[in-house]
mmCIF file of C-alpha atoms in Angstrom:
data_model
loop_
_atom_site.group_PDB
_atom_site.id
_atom_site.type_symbol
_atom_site.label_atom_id
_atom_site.label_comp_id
_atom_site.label_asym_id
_atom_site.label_seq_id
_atom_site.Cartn_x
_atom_site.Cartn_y
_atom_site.Cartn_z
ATOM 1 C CA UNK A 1 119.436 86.573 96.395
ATOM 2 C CA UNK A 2 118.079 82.802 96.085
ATOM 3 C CA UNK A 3 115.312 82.417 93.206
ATOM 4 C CA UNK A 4 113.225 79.228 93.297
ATOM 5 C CA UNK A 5 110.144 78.532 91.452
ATOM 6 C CA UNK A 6 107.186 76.604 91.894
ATOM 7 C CA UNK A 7 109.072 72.612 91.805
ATOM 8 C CA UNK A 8 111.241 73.477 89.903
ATOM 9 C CA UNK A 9 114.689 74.260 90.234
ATOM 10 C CA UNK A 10 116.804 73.421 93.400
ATOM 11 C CA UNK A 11 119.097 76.116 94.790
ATOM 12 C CA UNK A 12 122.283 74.807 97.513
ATOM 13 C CA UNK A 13 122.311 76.808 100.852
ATOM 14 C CA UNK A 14 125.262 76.666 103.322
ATOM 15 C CA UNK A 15 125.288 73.822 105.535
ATOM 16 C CA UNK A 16 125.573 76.215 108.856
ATOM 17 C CA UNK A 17 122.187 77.857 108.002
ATOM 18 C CA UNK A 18 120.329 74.659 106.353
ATOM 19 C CA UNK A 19 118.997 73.451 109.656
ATOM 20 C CA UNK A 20 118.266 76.985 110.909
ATOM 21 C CA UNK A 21 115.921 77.752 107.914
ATOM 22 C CA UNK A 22 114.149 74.694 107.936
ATOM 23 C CA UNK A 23 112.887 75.140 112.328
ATOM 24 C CA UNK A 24 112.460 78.711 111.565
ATOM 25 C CA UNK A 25 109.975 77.874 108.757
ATOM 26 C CA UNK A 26 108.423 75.036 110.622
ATOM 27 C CA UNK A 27 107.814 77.871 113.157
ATOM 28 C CA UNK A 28 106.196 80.111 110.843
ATOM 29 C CA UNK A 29 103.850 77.133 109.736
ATOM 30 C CA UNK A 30 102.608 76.295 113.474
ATOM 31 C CA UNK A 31 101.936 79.900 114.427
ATOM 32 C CA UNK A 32 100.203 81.064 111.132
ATOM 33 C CA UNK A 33 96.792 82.521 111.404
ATOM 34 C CA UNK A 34 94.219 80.358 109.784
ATOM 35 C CA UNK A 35 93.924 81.875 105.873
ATOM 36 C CA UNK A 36 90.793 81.485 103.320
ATOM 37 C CA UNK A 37 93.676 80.166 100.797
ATOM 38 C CA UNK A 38 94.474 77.178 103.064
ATOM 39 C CA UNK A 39 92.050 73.934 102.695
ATOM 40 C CA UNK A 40 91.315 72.314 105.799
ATOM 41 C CA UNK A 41 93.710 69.851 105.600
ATOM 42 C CA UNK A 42 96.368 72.200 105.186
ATOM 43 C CA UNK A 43 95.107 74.427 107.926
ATOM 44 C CA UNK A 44 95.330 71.346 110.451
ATOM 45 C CA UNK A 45 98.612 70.293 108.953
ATOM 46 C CA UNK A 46 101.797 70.834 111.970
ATOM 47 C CA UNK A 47 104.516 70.301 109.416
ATOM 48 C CA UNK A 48 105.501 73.388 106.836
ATOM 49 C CA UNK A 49 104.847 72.825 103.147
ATOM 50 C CA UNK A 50 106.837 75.971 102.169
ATOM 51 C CA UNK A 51 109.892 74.517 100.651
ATOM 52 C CA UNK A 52 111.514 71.250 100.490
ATOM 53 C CA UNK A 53 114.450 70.702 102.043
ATOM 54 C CA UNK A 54 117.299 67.951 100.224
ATOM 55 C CA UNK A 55 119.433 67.111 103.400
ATOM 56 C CA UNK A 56 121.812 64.566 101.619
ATOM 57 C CA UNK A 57 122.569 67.844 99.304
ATOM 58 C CA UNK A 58 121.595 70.377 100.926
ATOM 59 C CA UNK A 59 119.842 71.919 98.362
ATOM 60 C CA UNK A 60 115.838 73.698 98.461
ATOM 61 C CA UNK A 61 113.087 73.302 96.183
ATOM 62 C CA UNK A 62 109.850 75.026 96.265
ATOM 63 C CA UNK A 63 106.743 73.592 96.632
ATOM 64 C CA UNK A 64 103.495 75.827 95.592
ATOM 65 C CA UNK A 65 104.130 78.666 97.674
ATOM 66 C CA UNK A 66 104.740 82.210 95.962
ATOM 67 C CA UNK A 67 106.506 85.341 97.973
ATOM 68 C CA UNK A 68 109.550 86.153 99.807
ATOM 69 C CA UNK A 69 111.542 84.665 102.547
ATOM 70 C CA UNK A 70 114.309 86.972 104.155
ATOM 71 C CA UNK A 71 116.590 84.487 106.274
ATOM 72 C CA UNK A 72 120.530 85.211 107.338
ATOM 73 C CA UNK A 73 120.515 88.442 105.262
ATOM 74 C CA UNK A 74 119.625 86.358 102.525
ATOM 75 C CA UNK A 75 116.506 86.614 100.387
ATOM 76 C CA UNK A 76 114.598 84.181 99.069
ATOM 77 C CA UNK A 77 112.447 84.911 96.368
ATOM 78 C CA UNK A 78 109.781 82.129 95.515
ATOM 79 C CA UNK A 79 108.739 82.589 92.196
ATOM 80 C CA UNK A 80 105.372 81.261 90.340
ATOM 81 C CA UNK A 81 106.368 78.049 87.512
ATOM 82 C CA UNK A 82 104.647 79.587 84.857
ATOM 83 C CA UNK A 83 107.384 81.962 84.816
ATOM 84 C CA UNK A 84 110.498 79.303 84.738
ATOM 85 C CA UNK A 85 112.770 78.839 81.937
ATOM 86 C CA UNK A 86 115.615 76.514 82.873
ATOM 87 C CA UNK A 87 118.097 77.920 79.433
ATOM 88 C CA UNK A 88 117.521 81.546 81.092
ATOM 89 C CA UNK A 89 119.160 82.943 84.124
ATOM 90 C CA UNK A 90 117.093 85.016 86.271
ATOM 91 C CA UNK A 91 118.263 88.575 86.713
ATOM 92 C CA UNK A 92 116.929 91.357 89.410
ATOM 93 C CA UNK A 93 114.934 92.911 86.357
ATOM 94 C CA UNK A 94 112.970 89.587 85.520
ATOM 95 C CA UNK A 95 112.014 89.381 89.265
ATOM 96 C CA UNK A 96 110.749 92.570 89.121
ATOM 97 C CA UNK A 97 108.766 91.771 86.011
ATOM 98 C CA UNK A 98 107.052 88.791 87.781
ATOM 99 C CA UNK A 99 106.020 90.521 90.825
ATOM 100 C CA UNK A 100 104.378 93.067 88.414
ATOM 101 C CA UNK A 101 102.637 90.198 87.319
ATOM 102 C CA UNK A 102 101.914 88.638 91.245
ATOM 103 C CA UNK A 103 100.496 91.984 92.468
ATOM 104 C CA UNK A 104 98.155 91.972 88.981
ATOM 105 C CA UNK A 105 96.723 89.207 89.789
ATOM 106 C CA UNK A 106 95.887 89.528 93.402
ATOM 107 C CA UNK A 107 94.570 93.008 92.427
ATOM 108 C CA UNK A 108 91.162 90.495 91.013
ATOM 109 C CA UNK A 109 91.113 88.339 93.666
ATOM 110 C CA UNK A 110 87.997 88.767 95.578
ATOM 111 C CA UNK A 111 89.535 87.781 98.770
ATOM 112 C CA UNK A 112 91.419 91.736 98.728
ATOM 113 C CA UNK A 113 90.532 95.032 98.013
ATOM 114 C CA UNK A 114 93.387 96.864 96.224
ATOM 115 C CA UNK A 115 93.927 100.170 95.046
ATOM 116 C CA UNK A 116 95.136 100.808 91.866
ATOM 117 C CA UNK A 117 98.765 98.764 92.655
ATOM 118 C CA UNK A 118 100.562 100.467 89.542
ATOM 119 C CA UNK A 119 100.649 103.728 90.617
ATOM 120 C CA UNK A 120 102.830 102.207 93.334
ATOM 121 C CA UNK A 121 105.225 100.792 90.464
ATOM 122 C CA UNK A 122 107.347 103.751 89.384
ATOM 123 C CA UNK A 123 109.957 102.624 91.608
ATOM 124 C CA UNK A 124 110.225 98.795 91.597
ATOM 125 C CA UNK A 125 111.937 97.045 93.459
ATOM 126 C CA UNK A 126 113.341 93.590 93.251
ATOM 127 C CA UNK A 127 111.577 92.721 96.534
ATOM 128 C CA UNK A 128 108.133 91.552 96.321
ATOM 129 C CA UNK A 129 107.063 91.853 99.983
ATOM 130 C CA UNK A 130 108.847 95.356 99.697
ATOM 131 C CA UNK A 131 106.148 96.426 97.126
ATOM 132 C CA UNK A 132 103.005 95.282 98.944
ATOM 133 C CA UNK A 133 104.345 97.297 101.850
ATOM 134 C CA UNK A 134 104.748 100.013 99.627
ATOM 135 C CA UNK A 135 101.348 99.608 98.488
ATOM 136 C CA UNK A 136 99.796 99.691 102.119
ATOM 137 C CA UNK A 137 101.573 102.283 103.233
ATOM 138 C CA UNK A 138 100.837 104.964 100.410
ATOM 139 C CA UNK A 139 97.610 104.306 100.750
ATOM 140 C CA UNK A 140 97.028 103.800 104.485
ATOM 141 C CA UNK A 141 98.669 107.069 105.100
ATOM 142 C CA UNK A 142 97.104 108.703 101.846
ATOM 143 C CA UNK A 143 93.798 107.824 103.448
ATOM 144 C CA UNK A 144 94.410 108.831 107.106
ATOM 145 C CA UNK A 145 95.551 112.038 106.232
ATOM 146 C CA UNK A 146 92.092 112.748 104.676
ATOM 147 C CA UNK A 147 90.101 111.005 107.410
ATOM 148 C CA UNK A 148 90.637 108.588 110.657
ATOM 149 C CA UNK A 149 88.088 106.074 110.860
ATOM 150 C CA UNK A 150 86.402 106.863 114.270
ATOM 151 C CA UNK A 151 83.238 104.728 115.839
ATOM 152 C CA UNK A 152 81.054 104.892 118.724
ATOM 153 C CA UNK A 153 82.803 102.705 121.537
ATOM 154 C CA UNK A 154 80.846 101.810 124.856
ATOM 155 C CA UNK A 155 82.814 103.418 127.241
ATOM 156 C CA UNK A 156 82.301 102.706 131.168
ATOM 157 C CA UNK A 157 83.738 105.069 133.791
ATOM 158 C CA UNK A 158 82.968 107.256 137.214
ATOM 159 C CA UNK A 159 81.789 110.762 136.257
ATOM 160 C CA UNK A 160 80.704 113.326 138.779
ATOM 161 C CA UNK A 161 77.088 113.544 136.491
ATOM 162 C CA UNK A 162 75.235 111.036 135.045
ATOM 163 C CA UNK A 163 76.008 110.246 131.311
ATOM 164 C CA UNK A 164 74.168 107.381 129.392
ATOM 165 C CA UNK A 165 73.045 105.015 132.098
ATOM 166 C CA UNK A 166 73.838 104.270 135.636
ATOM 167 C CA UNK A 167 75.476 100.768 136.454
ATOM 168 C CA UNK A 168 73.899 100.510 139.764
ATOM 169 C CA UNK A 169 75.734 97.230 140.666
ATOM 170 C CA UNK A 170 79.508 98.731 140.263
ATOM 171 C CA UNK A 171 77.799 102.313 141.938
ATOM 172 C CA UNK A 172 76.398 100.422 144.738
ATOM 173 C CA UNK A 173 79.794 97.935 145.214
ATOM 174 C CA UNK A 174 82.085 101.073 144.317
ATOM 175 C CA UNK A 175 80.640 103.909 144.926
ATOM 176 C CA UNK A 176 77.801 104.315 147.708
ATOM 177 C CA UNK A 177 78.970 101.658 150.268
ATOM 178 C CA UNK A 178 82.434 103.312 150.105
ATOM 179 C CA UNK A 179 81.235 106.935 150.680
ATOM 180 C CA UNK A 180 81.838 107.932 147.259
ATOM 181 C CA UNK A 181 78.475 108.735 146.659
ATOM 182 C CA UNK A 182 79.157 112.004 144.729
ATOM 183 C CA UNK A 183 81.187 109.675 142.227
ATOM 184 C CA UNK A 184 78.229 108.021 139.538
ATOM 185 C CA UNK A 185 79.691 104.646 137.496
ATOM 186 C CA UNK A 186 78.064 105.115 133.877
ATOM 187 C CA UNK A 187 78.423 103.416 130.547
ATOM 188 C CA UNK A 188 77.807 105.507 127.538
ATOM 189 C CA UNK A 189 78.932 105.753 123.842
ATOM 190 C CA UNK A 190 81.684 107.699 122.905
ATOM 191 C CA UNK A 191 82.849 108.224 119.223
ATOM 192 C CA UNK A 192 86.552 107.264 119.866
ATOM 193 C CA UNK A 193 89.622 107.243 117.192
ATOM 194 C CA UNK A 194 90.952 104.424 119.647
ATOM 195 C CA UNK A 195 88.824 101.533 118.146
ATOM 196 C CA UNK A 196 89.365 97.765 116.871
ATOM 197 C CA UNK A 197 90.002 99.016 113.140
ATOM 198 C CA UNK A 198 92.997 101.565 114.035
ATOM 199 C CA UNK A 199 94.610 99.091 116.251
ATOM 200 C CA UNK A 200 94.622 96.455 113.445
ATOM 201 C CA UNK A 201 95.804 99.004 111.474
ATOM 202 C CA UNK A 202 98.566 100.061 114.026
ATOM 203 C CA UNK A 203 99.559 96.717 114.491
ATOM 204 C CA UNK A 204 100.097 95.751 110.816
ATOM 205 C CA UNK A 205 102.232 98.805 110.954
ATOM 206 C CA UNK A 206 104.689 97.746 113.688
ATOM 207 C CA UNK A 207 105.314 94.264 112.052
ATOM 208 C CA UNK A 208 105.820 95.670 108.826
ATOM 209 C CA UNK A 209 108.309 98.173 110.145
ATOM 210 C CA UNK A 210 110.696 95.823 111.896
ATOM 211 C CA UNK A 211 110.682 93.847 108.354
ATOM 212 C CA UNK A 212 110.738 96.576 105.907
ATOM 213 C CA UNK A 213 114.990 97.544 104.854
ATOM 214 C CA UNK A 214 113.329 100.521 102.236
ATOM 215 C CA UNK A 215 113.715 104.137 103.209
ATOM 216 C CA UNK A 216 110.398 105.549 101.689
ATOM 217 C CA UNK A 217 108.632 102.393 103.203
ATOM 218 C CA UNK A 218 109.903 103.591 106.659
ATOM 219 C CA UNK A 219 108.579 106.587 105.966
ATOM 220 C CA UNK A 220 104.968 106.035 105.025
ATOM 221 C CA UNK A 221 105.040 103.457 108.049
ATOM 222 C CA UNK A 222 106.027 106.200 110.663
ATOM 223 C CA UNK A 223 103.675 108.546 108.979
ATOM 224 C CA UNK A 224 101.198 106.065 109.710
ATOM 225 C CA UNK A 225 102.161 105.623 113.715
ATOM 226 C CA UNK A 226 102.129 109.346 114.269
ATOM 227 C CA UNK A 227 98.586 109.722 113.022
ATOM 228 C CA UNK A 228 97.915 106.501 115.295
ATOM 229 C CA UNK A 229 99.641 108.008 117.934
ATOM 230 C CA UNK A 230 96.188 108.307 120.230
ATOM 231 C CA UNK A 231 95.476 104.500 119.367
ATOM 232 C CA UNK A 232 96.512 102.102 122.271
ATOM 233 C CA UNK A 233 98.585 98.731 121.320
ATOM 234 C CA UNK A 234 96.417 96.056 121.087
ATOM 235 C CA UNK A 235 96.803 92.418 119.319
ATOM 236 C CA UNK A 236 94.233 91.734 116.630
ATOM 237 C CA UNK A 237 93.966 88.637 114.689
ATOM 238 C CA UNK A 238 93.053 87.964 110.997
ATOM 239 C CA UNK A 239 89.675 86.854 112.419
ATOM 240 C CA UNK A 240 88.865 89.971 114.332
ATOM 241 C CA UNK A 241 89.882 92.020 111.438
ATOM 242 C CA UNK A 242 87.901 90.105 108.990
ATOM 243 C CA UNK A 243 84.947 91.011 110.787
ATOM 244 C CA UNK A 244 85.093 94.341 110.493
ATOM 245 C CA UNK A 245 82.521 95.912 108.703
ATOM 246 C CA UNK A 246 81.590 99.671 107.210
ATOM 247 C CA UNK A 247 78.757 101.599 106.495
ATOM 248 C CA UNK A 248 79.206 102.825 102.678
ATOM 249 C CA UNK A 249 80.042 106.590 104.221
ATOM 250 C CA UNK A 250 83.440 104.652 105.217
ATOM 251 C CA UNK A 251 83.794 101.592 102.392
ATOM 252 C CA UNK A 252 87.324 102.878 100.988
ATOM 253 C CA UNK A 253 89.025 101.658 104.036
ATOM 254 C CA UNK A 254 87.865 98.061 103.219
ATOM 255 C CA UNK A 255 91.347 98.239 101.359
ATOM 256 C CA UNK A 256 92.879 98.673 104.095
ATOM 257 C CA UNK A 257 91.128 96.092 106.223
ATOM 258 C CA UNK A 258 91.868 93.643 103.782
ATOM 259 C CA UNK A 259 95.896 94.538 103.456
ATOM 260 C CA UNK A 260 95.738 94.143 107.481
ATOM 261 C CA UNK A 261 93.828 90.366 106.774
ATOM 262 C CA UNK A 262 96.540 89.723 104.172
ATOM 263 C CA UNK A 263 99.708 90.549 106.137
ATOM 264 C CA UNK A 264 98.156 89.258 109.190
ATOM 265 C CA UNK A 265 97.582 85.845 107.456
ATOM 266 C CA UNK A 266 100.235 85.453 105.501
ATOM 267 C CA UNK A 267 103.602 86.603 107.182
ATOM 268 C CA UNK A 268 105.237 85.977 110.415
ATOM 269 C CA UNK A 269 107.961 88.624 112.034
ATOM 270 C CA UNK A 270 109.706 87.297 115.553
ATOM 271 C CA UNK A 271 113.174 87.663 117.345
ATOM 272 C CA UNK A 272 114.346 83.748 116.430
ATOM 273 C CA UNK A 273 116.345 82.366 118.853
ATOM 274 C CA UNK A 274 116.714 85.958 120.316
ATOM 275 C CA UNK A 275 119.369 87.042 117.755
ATOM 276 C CA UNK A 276 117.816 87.743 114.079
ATOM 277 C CA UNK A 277 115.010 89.383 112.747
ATOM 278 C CA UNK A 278 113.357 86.996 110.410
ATOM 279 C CA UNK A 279 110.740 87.559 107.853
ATOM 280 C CA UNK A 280 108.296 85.183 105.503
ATOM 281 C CA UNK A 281 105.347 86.253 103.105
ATOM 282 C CA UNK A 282 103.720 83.775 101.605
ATOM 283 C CA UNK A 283 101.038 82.611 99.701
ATOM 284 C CA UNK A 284 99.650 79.652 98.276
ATOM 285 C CA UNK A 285 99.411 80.478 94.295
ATOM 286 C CA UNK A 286 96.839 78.159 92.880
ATOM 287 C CA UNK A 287 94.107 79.337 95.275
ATOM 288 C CA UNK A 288 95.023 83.256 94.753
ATOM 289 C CA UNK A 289 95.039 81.930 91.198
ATOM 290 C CA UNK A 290 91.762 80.739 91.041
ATOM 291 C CA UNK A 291 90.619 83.538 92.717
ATOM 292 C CA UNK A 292 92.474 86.032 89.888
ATOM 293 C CA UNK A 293 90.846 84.073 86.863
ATOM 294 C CA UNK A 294 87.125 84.530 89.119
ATOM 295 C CA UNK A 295 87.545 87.896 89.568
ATOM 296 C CA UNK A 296 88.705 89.133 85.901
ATOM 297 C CA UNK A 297 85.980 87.328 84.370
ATOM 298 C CA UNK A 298 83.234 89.068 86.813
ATOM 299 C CA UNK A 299 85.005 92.513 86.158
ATOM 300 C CA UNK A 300 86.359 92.375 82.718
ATOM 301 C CA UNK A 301 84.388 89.914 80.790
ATOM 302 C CA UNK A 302 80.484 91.533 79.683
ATOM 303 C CA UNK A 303 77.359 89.609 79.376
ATOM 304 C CA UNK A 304 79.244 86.455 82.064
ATOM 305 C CA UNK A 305 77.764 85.722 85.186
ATOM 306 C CA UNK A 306 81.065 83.425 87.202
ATOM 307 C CA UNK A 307 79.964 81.572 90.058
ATOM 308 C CA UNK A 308 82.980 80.348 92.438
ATOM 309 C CA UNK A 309 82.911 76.936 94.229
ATOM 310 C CA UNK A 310 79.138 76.177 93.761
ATOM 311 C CA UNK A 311 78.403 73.430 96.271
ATOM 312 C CA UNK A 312 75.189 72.427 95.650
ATOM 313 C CA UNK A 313 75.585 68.916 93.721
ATOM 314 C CA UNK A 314 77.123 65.526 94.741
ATOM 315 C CA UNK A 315 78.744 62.882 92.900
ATOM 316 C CA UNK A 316 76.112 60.140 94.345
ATOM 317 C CA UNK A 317 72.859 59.662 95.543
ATOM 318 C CA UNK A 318 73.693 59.608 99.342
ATOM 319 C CA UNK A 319 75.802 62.660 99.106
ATOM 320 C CA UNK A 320 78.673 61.739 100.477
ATOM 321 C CA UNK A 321 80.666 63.227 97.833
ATOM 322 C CA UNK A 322 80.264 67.035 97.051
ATOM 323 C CA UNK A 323 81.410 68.246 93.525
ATOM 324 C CA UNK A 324 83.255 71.360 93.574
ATOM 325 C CA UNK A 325 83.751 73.165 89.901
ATOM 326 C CA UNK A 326 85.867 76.198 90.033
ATOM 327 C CA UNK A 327 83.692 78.104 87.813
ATOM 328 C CA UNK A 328 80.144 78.185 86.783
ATOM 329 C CA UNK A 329 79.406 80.403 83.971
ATOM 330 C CA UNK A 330 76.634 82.254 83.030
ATOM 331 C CA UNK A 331 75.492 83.918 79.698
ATOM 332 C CA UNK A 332 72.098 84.941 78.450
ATOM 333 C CA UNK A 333 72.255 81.621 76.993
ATOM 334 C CA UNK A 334 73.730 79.206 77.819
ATOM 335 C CA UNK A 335 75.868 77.620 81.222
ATOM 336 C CA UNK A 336 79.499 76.462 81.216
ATOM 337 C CA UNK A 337 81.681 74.650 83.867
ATOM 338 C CA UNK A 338 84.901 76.022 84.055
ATOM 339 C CA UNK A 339 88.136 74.252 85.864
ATOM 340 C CA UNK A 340 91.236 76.511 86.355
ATOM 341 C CA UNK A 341 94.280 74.612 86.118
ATOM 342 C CA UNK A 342 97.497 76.203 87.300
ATOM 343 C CA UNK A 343 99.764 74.195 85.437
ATOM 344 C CA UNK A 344 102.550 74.667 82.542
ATOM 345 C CA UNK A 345 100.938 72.241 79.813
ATOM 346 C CA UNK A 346 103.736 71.113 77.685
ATOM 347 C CA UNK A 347 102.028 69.651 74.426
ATOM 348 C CA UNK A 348 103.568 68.238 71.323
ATOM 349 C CA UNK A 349 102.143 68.813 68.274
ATOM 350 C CA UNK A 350 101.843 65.434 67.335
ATOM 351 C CA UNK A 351 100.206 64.827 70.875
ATOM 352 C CA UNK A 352 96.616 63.443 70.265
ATOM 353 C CA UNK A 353 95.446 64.942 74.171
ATOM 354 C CA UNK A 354 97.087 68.188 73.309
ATOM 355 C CA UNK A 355 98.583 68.039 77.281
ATOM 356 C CA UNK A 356 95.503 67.299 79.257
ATOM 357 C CA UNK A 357 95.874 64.755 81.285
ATOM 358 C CA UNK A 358 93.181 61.683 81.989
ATOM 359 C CA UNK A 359 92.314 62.487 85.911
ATOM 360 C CA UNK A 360 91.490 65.758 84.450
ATOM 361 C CA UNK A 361 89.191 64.755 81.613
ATOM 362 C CA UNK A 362 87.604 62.606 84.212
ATOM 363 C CA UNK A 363 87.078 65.320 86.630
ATOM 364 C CA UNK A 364 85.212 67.826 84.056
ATOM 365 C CA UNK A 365 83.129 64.619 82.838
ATOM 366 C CA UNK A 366 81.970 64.201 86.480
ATOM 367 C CA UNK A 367 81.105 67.465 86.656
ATOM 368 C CA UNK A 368 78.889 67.804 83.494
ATOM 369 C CA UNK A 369 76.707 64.898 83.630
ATOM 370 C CA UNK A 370 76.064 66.265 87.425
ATOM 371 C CA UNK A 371 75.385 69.598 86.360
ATOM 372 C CA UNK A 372 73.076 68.807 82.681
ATOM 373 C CA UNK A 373 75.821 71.008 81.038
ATOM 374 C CA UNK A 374 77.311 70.079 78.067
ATOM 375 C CA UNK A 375 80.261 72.865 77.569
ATOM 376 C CA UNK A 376 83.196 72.428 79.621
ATOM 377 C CA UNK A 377 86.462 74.018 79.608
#
């Protein structure tokens, strides 16, 4: 097991798999679905960003990419900075610790839906990826066994009555000039199990099970495809899924929509080079960041309003350039601006800027006079 954090320490991988690792990830880069925690210029980038590889030592470094990478029956645990110590070794139990602390913050993003992830964490594991499928599949299955998510689909077909309406065209074509007249082409609705939601959720399934090496995972995941059995094996894509919506009878399998988005964005399992099954989950950790310090305030935090992103202000009079604060606040009042920084701040005491550095100082300033606020944090 390789552990690298955020640019920080570099880890040495044989030479024979060093070239391997580095085409299967720029594979896994071209071919990822297009996530809400890429910018644009990330989403439009062709070469990977997920580690850095040293060729004159043949040595890896992370970049800002947190999750797991399972590669020549080797895994590859990328691990967030704020969690490095370089006088400590990192043992299987400190992994586990810092995925507890992964899955606690992506249970506040507002980009997911999660159940309650520690009821999942009796039985850590070392894995990261191996938890989230845990997760998913507990509840997935949990949640089928109690109700499959069924919608009105239009169907069309030849029935010997007439159901919904008549598509005269295809009856006429079909039908009446071949002297099947007795035959009647009809669309109707149909309340059908076999529907965009359970295929996503089908699909999901399969990839995970090809890339899960956990027994009770397995499990769940069959569980899953036998209560799917009906459900016909379709591709979705992150999109699609996204777009999914519910009526409130049916909201509790948002949670599962938005596991499907998450895998479906974030992880990539393909035959490379028609020989090894191959497996990345990743994610990029100052945006899910962000995202965690957003959603803690708006669910833990009483009497503050956050507002994410708000886009409404520009740097100039031509507005050319938009200003982009992380966090408006809102109390009864008064208004703050808020910028998270996902950074380890190393401060001396004797250090007058107490570890914040100049660009950011500059940045918050920007932001105030723009906004008539005077608190900033």
């Amino acid at each position: 097991m390789i552990n690298l954090f955020e640019y920080q320490n570099k880890v040495s991988l044989p030479e024979e798999h060093f070239e391997n690792l580095e085409m299967f990830l720029d594979d896994i880069w071209n071919k990822r679905e297009k996530s809400s925690y890429y910018n644009e210029d990330e989403n439009r980038e062709e070469v990977q960003h997920f580690l850095q590889f040293l060729h004159k030592t043949n040595q890896l470094k992370s970049n800002k990419y947190v999750g797991v990478i399972h590669f020549e029956n080797q895994t590859i645990n990328l691990l967030p900075k704020i969690f490095y110590d370089s006088s400590k070794e990192v043992l299987e139990d400190d992994v586990k610790v810092i995925n507890s602390h992964v899955l606690w913050w992506l249970s506040y993003c507002r980009k997911l839906k999660f159940p309650n992830y520690q009821t999942g964490l009796n039985n850590e594991q070392a894995d990261f990826f191996e938890i989230l499928i845990y997760l998913f599949g507990k509840y997935t299955k949990e949640l089928l066994n109690s109700s499959i998510y069924q919608k009105y689909i239009e169907i069309e077909n030849e029935l010997s009555f007439v159901k919904g309406r008549i598509d005269f065209n295809k009856y006429i074509t079909n039908n009446l000039s071949r002297g099947r007249n007795h035959k009647v082409s009809c669309a109707y609705d149909s309340f059908e199990m076999d529907n965009n939601f359970n295929q996503c959720i089908k699909q999901v399934t399969k990839l995970l099970l090809t890339a899960s090496k956990d027994n009770q995972n397995k499990r769940n995941l069959n569980d899953i495809l036998f209560l799917l059995d009906e459900v016909s094996d379709v591709s979705i894509g992150a999109d699609e899924c996204k777009r999914i919506l519910f009526n409130p009878m049916f909201s509790s399998f948002e949670t599962v929509r938005d596991y499907c988005v998450l895998f479906l964005e974030n992880s990539v399992s393909f035959n490379y080079k028609n020989s090894l099954k191959l497996f990345a989950f990743l994610l990029p950790m100052e945006y899910v960041f962000e995202d965690f310090i957003f959603g803690f305030i708006d669910r833990e935090i009483d009497g503050v309003k956050p507002f994410g992103q708000v886009k409404d202000k520009f740097l100039d009079t031509e507005q050319k350039f938009n200003l982009r604060p992380d966090l408006l606040l809102e109390t009864l009042s008064n208004k703050f601006i808020a910028d998270t920084k996902y950074k380890m701040v190393y401060a001396a005491e004797n250090d007058s800027k107490k570890g914040i550095s100049q660009n950011d100082l500059y940045q918050m300033t920007a932001y105030a006079i723009r906004f008539g606020i005077s608190d900033i944090k």
